[in-house]
Amino acid sequence: MLFRRPPHPIEAEIPRLRRFALALARDRETADDLVQDCVTRALAAWATRHGDDAALRPWLFTILHNRWRTRQQREWARPDRVSLEDAGEGPEISGGQWEALELRDLDTALAKLSEEQRAVLLLVGVEGLSYEETARVQGVPIGTVMSRLARARDRLRSLMDGEPPQTSESGGRTHLRRVK
Amino acid sequence: MTGKPAAITEPDLVAYVDDRLPSERRADVEAHLALNAEDAARVAAWQQQADDLRVHFDRDLNEPVPAEMAALFAQRPSMPGPLLRMAAVLALVLLGAGAGWYGRGVFAPVEIVAALPQEATRAHLVYSREVLHPVEVTAKEEQHLVAWLSKRLGTALKVPSLSGQGFGLVGGRLLPASSGNHAAAQFMYENRQGQRLTLYVRSGEGGGDTSFRFTGEGNAVAFYWVEDGFGYALTGETGREALLPAARAVYEQLTR
């Protein structure tokens, strides 16, 4: 006999939803607000959802992305607000261990990408969604996902490397405060 | 290494880095990279970047879930405690039996148990064909549904998830059980093809516990069992092989 409820399948996805939301919003409070919104809607729609477990994550990501879109449209309608994208200058680097600097540098570079570029890097490269699933989440054709990936990777590469290729071994770490 | 591969495009490079090319095309890309230093450097940088990003983003997964998010999943005690805390679980899934199935002599060996798949099937046949009112309380009000049926059956009911089998919860209803004043609950599930399953749970099972059992002919089949005075059944028109995973999912969620 069972005395405790097994965790809801959506509950297990929360860490990944928060991560995706943070990649979009770049702000913890906004991101968590977004996840709360997404989960509430997903639970309300749960009964009518028809899909297997493998499709759960893309489904949730799509809801979250749609909620984000809606929010963005609302934000844009308010001229007094600075968009997070424009305000999103990464934190100052205060020195410390190389590893920390490196992570910070990646963080700073990511902040300079567009939200869609960050999202596509996360969805495909980290979450392992298929191109097709990613296209559905972002509401664009697969071809757009592919070119968006290429642009995001090139941009991140140039942000991390300073000037274009310049594959100078460990010396590459000296240009941490690259502008642009 | 005979013949020239089709021109390598940017999407090829992207898919190469993501390891999503068929092996043949992958070999073409590798041959191309061996001859093209610029693309090779680009791909190498992308690969390094992908590794870095995984490390970077994986840190985020260790953060504890905020209480207000976890609260979205908490079962709200919408009725006085004791009944809920009595905590037994009740559940049974009955899959759509064919119209001709009901009435056939395909019931279980133990007499007390025998009526279980029969009743479950009867309820299933009646309500799964209902278009406008398949359930009394829809899954939108799941908390209310569970609390209500738990109260009427005198046990803390839990609705198993069949999402892994492609079935979402439609809702549920209260039904009379055959013996005494006992009640039964029926939860209905539906998949994207509109196929419905019902989970039937009944209180007042007099006999001892039974193991996981199967009954049915052709497509119309049911899995059922009795535990702690409650009978559970899962039935469907899927045939035994297709129903088994769903039944197993229910059984495991309820007895684990």
XYZ file of C-alpha atoms in Angstrom:
436
model
C 0.000 0.000 0.000
C 1.320 3.355 -0.901
C 1.321 6.188 1.573
C 3.049 8.886 -0.328
C 2.374 10.375 -3.676
C 5.080 9.813 -6.228
C 6.497 13.103 -7.482
C 4.601 14.624 -10.357
C 6.521 14.190 -13.637
C 6.578 17.955 -14.082
C 8.165 18.433 -10.688
C 11.276 16.600 -11.785
C 11.657 19.050 -14.666
C 11.768 22.159 -12.482
C 15.555 22.481 -12.317
C 15.729 22.347 -16.109
C 12.880 24.804 -16.487
C 14.616 27.217 -14.140
C 17.803 26.876 -16.105
C 16.059 27.575 -19.384
C 14.154 30.501 -17.892
C 17.367 31.949 -16.535
C 19.009 31.618 -19.933
C 16.162 33.627 -21.411
C 15.636 36.199 -18.705
C 19.152 36.532 -17.255
C 17.519 37.467 -13.986
C 16.703 34.995 -11.244
C 13.566 36.662 -10.036
C 12.082 37.047 -13.496
C 13.140 33.517 -14.361
C 11.499 31.958 -11.330
C 8.394 33.977 -11.936
C 8.363 32.566 -15.432
C 8.781 29.000 -14.201
C 5.994 29.443 -11.680
C 3.773 30.681 -14.464
C 4.812 27.847 -16.772
C 4.258 25.101 -14.213
C 0.884 26.480 -13.198
C -0.232 26.405 -16.805
C 1.264 23.017 -17.451
C -0.550 21.534 -14.458
C -3.807 23.056 -15.610
C -3.297 21.563 -19.058
C -1.997 18.264 -17.747
C -5.220 16.344 -18.122
C -5.600 17.228 -21.756
C -1.977 16.670 -22.599
C -1.388 13.752 -24.890
C 2.204 12.776 -25.134
C 4.706 10.336 -23.810
C 7.394 11.024 -21.259
C 9.995 11.771 -23.873
C 7.872 14.629 -25.143
C 7.336 16.140 -21.709
C 10.444 18.293 -21.622
C 9.980 19.916 -25.048
C 6.338 20.478 -24.178
C 7.243 22.293 -20.964
C 9.973 24.278 -22.673
C 7.487 25.366 -25.301
C 5.044 26.600 -22.696
C 7.801 28.445 -20.905
C 9.062 29.983 -24.107
C 5.584 31.115 -25.067
C 5.108 32.713 -21.672
C 8.411 34.457 -22.095
C 7.336 35.770 -25.485
C 4.133 37.103 -24.031
C 6.051 38.852 -21.300
C 8.476 40.344 -23.749
C 5.651 41.759 -25.788
C 4.270 43.338 -22.671
C 7.659 44.759 -21.790
C 8.140 46.210 -25.208
C 4.825 47.928 -24.929
C 6.211 49.908 -21.999
C 8.738 52.483 -23.168
C 9.865 53.311 -19.637
C 11.372 49.880 -19.232
C 14.837 48.981 -20.335
C 14.825 45.517 -21.806
C 16.875 42.963 -19.951
C 18.804 42.374 -23.111
C 20.073 45.951 -23.208
C 20.713 46.158 -19.512
C 22.367 42.795 -19.340
C 25.974 43.768 -18.858
C 27.757 40.988 -17.038
C 29.225 41.491 -13.591
C 32.682 42.937 -13.201
C 35.499 40.482 -13.011
C 37.233 40.904 -9.705
C 40.129 38.548 -10.201
C 40.646 35.190 -8.605
C 41.293 31.733 -9.834
C 41.510 31.082 -13.524
C 38.703 28.631 -13.453
C 36.351 31.112 -11.881
C 37.456 33.719 -14.339
C 36.847 31.417 -17.189
C 33.339 30.634 -16.048
C 32.672 34.276 -15.450
C 33.974 35.070 -18.877
C 31.626 32.544 -20.442
C 28.819 34.044 -18.434
C 29.715 37.500 -19.651
C 29.935 36.313 -23.216
C 26.600 34.545 -22.966
C 25.043 37.725 -21.668
C 25.988 39.400 -24.903
C 24.198 36.880 -27.047
C 20.575 37.352 -27.916
C 18.134 35.387 -25.791
C 17.294 33.197 -28.772
C 20.952 32.407 -29.302
C 21.401 31.496 -25.641
C 18.252 29.430 -25.788
C 19.295 27.492 -28.862
C 22.728 26.735 -27.396
C 21.110 25.456 -24.227
C 18.322 23.477 -25.865
C 20.437 21.715 -28.446
C 23.866 21.556 -26.879
C 23.011 21.061 -23.236
C 19.482 19.675 -23.062
C 20.006 17.544 -26.117
C 16.722 18.404 -27.792
C 16.500 17.488 -31.454
C 16.582 20.284 -34.003
C 12.949 19.642 -34.674
C 11.963 19.888 -31.024
C 14.006 23.035 -30.662
C 12.295 24.521 -33.700
C 8.943 23.817 -32.082
C 9.979 25.360 -28.781
C 11.186 28.507 -30.485
C 8.409 28.576 -33.018
C 10.703 28.792 -36.032
C 11.614 26.512 -38.957
C 14.420 23.989 -38.503
C 16.578 25.911 -40.954
C 16.398 28.904 -38.637
C 17.499 26.737 -35.724
C 20.520 25.573 -37.699
C 21.604 29.026 -38.784
C 20.860 30.444 -35.348
C 23.126 27.789 -33.874
C 25.910 28.624 -36.285
C 25.609 32.336 -35.561
C 25.433 31.784 -31.811
C 28.508 29.571 -31.873
C 30.491 31.965 -34.027
C 29.517 34.903 -31.887
C 30.342 33.123 -28.667
C 33.605 32.031 -30.146
C 34.619 35.551 -31.075
C 33.509 36.853 -27.691
C 35.574 34.244 -25.918
C 38.565 34.506 -28.198
C 38.759 38.205 -28.667
C 39.720 38.556 -32.282
C 38.453 35.861 -34.638
C 40.203 32.490 -34.489
C 43.405 33.357 -32.606
C 43.721 29.913 -31.121
C 46.660 30.872 -28.948
C 47.024 28.175 -26.340
C 46.604 29.204 -22.726
C 47.583 32.758 -23.508
C 44.042 33.250 -24.660
C 43.043 33.858 -21.101
C 44.566 37.264 -20.938
C 41.792 39.004 -22.784
C 39.059 38.645 -20.238
C 37.586 42.088 -20.393
C 36.855 42.181 -23.995
C 34.416 44.815 -25.019
C 31.729 43.806 -27.438
C 37.816 7.416 -50.535
C 36.479 7.342 -54.038
C 34.428 10.119 -55.529
C 33.883 13.574 -54.156
C 31.440 14.050 -51.291
C 28.593 16.514 -51.713
C 29.584 20.025 -50.728
C 29.773 20.488 -46.990
C 27.422 23.194 -45.777
C 27.174 25.121 -42.558
C 24.292 22.991 -41.276
C 26.553 19.979 -41.817
C 29.137 21.536 -39.543
C 26.518 22.366 -36.961
C 25.116 18.841 -36.990
C 28.620 17.410 -36.941
C 29.395 19.221 -33.708
C 26.102 18.034 -32.245
C 26.872 14.514 -33.386
C 23.643 14.238 -35.350
C 24.920 13.296 -38.750
C 24.505 9.875 -40.250
C 27.860 8.119 -40.175
C 28.298 8.387 -43.920
C 27.859 12.129 -43.956
C 30.010 12.357 -40.878
C 32.863 10.802 -42.800
C 32.340 13.344 -45.579
C 32.599 16.170 -43.079
C 35.742 14.725 -41.575
C 37.310 14.449 -44.985
C 36.372 18.054 -45.621
C 37.821 19.244 -42.306
C 41.091 17.490 -43.013
C 41.527 19.728 -46.025
C 40.042 22.926 -44.743
C 41.898 24.471 -41.815
C 39.476 27.317 -41.349
C 36.449 25.097 -40.985
C 38.462 22.700 -38.842
C 39.346 25.506 -36.433
C 35.756 26.654 -36.395
C 34.477 23.183 -35.602
C 37.144 22.614 -32.957
C 36.177 25.872 -31.262
C 32.503 24.930 -31.381
C 33.224 21.559 -29.832
C 35.258 23.054 -27.020
C 32.522 25.589 -26.508
C 29.865 22.876 -26.306
C 31.828 21.149 -23.540
C 32.266 24.413 -21.684
C 28.585 25.203 -21.968
C 27.589 21.843 -20.540
C 29.816 22.392 -17.540
C 28.593 25.931 -17.207
C 24.899 25.127 -17.354
C 25.067 21.962 -15.318
C 25.895 23.993 -12.257
C 22.377 25.371 -12.391
C 20.806 21.976 -11.926
C 21.973 21.601 -8.357
C 20.010 24.488 -6.982
C 17.237 23.557 -4.594
C 13.694 23.987 -5.858
C 12.082 27.062 -4.290
C 9.315 26.309 -1.825
C 6.669 28.177 -3.787
C 7.296 25.964 -6.815
C 7.234 22.773 -4.811
C 3.997 24.003 -3.280
C 2.334 23.806 -6.678
C 2.568 20.045 -6.386
C 1.695 19.628 -2.744
C -1.561 17.902 -2.082
C -3.641 20.461 -0.323
C -5.553 18.952 2.589
C -8.895 20.195 1.346
C -10.748 18.025 3.822
C -10.266 17.252 7.504
C -7.194 15.247 8.224
C -7.974 11.860 9.707
C -9.500 10.322 6.618
C -6.674 11.448 4.460
C -4.154 10.304 6.959
C -5.657 6.871 7.116
C -3.753 6.602 3.950
C -4.517 3.653 1.906
C -4.428 3.854 -1.786
C -6.969 2.971 -4.222
C -6.753 2.612 -7.876
C -7.694 0.565 -10.814
C -7.518 1.137 -14.476
C -9.991 -0.285 -16.808
C -9.318 -0.045 -20.457
C -12.014 0.208 -23.018
C -13.535 -3.146 -23.404
C -15.234 -3.965 -26.646
C -18.976 -3.706 -26.636
C -19.318 -7.415 -26.887
C -16.985 -8.178 -24.050
C -19.187 -7.382 -21.115
C -21.083 -10.451 -20.113
C -18.640 -13.004 -21.294
C -17.507 -15.432 -18.716
C -13.989 -14.298 -18.385
C -13.752 -13.566 -14.730
C -11.318 -14.352 -12.022
C -10.918 -17.594 -10.148
C -11.773 -16.199 -6.716
C -15.422 -15.498 -6.399
C -15.224 -12.319 -4.349
C -12.783 -10.918 -6.756
C -14.746 -12.093 -9.734
C -17.108 -9.160 -9.748
C -14.268 -6.682 -9.763
C -13.234 -6.734 -13.420
C -16.883 -7.204 -14.313
C -18.008 -4.095 -12.510
C -15.052 -2.152 -13.706
C -15.795 -3.141 -17.272
C -19.454 -2.282 -16.970
C -18.596 1.168 -15.647
C -16.037 1.578 -18.331
C -18.398 0.664 -21.121
C -20.983 3.109 -19.903
C -18.798 6.117 -19.299
C -15.947 5.808 -21.732
C -18.439 6.179 -24.551
C -19.871 9.313 -23.069
C -18.967 12.345 -25.109
C -20.401 15.231 -23.121
C -20.099 13.967 -19.563
C -17.470 11.257 -19.353
C -16.572 12.363 -15.832
C -18.246 14.180 -12.982
C -15.203 16.181 -11.994
C -12.586 17.009 -14.579
C -8.862 16.800 -14.096
C -8.777 20.593 -13.972
C -10.035 20.202 -10.447
C -7.821 17.294 -9.621
C -7.276 18.311 -6.009
C -10.984 18.482 -5.431
C -11.569 15.259 -7.322
C -9.036 13.331 -5.301
C -10.170 14.762 -1.982
C -13.788 14.049 -2.733
C -13.331 10.468 -3.898
C -10.864 9.813 -1.086
C -13.493 10.868 1.388
C -16.200 8.744 -0.161
C -14.036 5.658 -0.353
C -12.543 6.218 3.053
C -8.973 6.133 1.949
C -6.373 8.532 0.669
C -6.647 8.064 -3.022
C -3.845 8.664 -5.400
C -4.263 8.955 -9.120
C -1.460 7.202 -10.941
C 0.065 8.915 -13.923
C -0.101 7.192 -17.284
C 1.649 9.955 -19.142
C 4.470 7.541 -19.873
C 1.983 5.516 -21.881
C 0.572 8.583 -23.570
C -2.576 8.847 -21.480
C -3.620 11.993 -19.677
C -6.178 12.151 -16.911
C -9.639 13.257 -18.016
C -11.232 13.205 -14.577
C -13.224 10.907 -12.381
C -16.551 9.958 -10.869
C -18.139 8.212 -7.925
C -19.939 4.922 -8.473
C -21.805 2.419 -6.320
C -19.981 -0.803 -5.576
C -21.857 -4.064 -5.622
C -21.544 -4.992 -1.973
C -23.108 -3.206 0.994
C -22.823 0.541 1.110
C -19.468 0.547 -0.467
C -18.428 3.018 -3.084
C -16.194 2.855 -6.088
C -14.228 5.478 -7.906
C -13.494 5.645 -11.580
C -10.694 7.662 -13.105
C -10.657 8.122 -16.818
C -7.614 8.575 -19.026
C -7.415 9.374 -22.677
C -4.650 9.299 -25.231
C -4.167 11.350 -28.354
C -6.096 8.853 -30.424
C -9.082 9.374 -28.159
C -8.721 5.914 -26.690
C -9.857 5.819 -23.113
C -8.798 3.872 -20.066
C -10.596 3.854 -16.787
C -9.049 3.093 -13.462
C -11.612 1.532 -11.189
C -11.121 1.396 -7.436
C -13.519 -0.268 -5.080
C -13.701 -0.495 -1.311
C -15.104 -3.394 0.699
C -13.230 -6.290 -0.848
C -13.855 -9.077 1.632
C -11.348 -11.656 0.515
C -7.633 -11.592 1.014
C -5.129 -9.825 -1.152
C -4.543 -11.158 -4.601
C -1.659 -10.884 -6.934
C -1.676 -8.974 -10.177
C -4.106 -10.756 -12.463
C -5.202 -10.666 -16.022
C -8.520 -11.393 -17.620
C -10.141 -10.820 -20.968
C -10.350 -12.077 -24.472
C -9.155 -10.626 -27.710
C -8.668 -6.920 -27.401
C -10.801 -6.368 -24.349
C -8.571 -7.049 -21.412
C -8.179 -6.099 -17.771
C -5.517 -6.318 -15.128
C -6.678 -6.262 -11.546
C -5.701 -7.011 -7.990
C -6.936 -6.707 -4.417
C -4.995 -5.206 -1.591
C -5.960 -4.238 1.957
C -9.648 -4.469 1.253
C -9.539 -2.436 -1.921
C -9.905 -3.766 -5.414
C -8.178 -2.194 -8.381
C -8.485 -2.866 -12.090
C -7.104 -1.623 -15.354
C -8.892 -2.541 -18.565
C -8.549 -1.779 -22.227
C -9.252 -2.689 -25.798
C -5.612 -2.754 -26.608
C -5.008 -6.428 -26.175
C -2.926 -7.855 -23.407
C 0.487 -6.959 -24.739
C -0.297 -3.293 -25.223
C -2.166 -2.936 -21.969
C 0.459 -4.566 -19.840
C 2.857 -1.586 -19.691
C 0.045 0.720 -18.576
C -1.167 -1.796 -16.031
C 2.310 -2.293 -14.743
C 2.773 1.463 -14.418
C -0.409 1.707 -12.382
C 0.403 -1.287 -10.256
C 3.892 -0.045 -9.536
C 2.774 3.433 -8.669
C 0.151 2.140 -6.288
C 2.057 -0.614 -4.569
C 5.596 0.655 -4.655
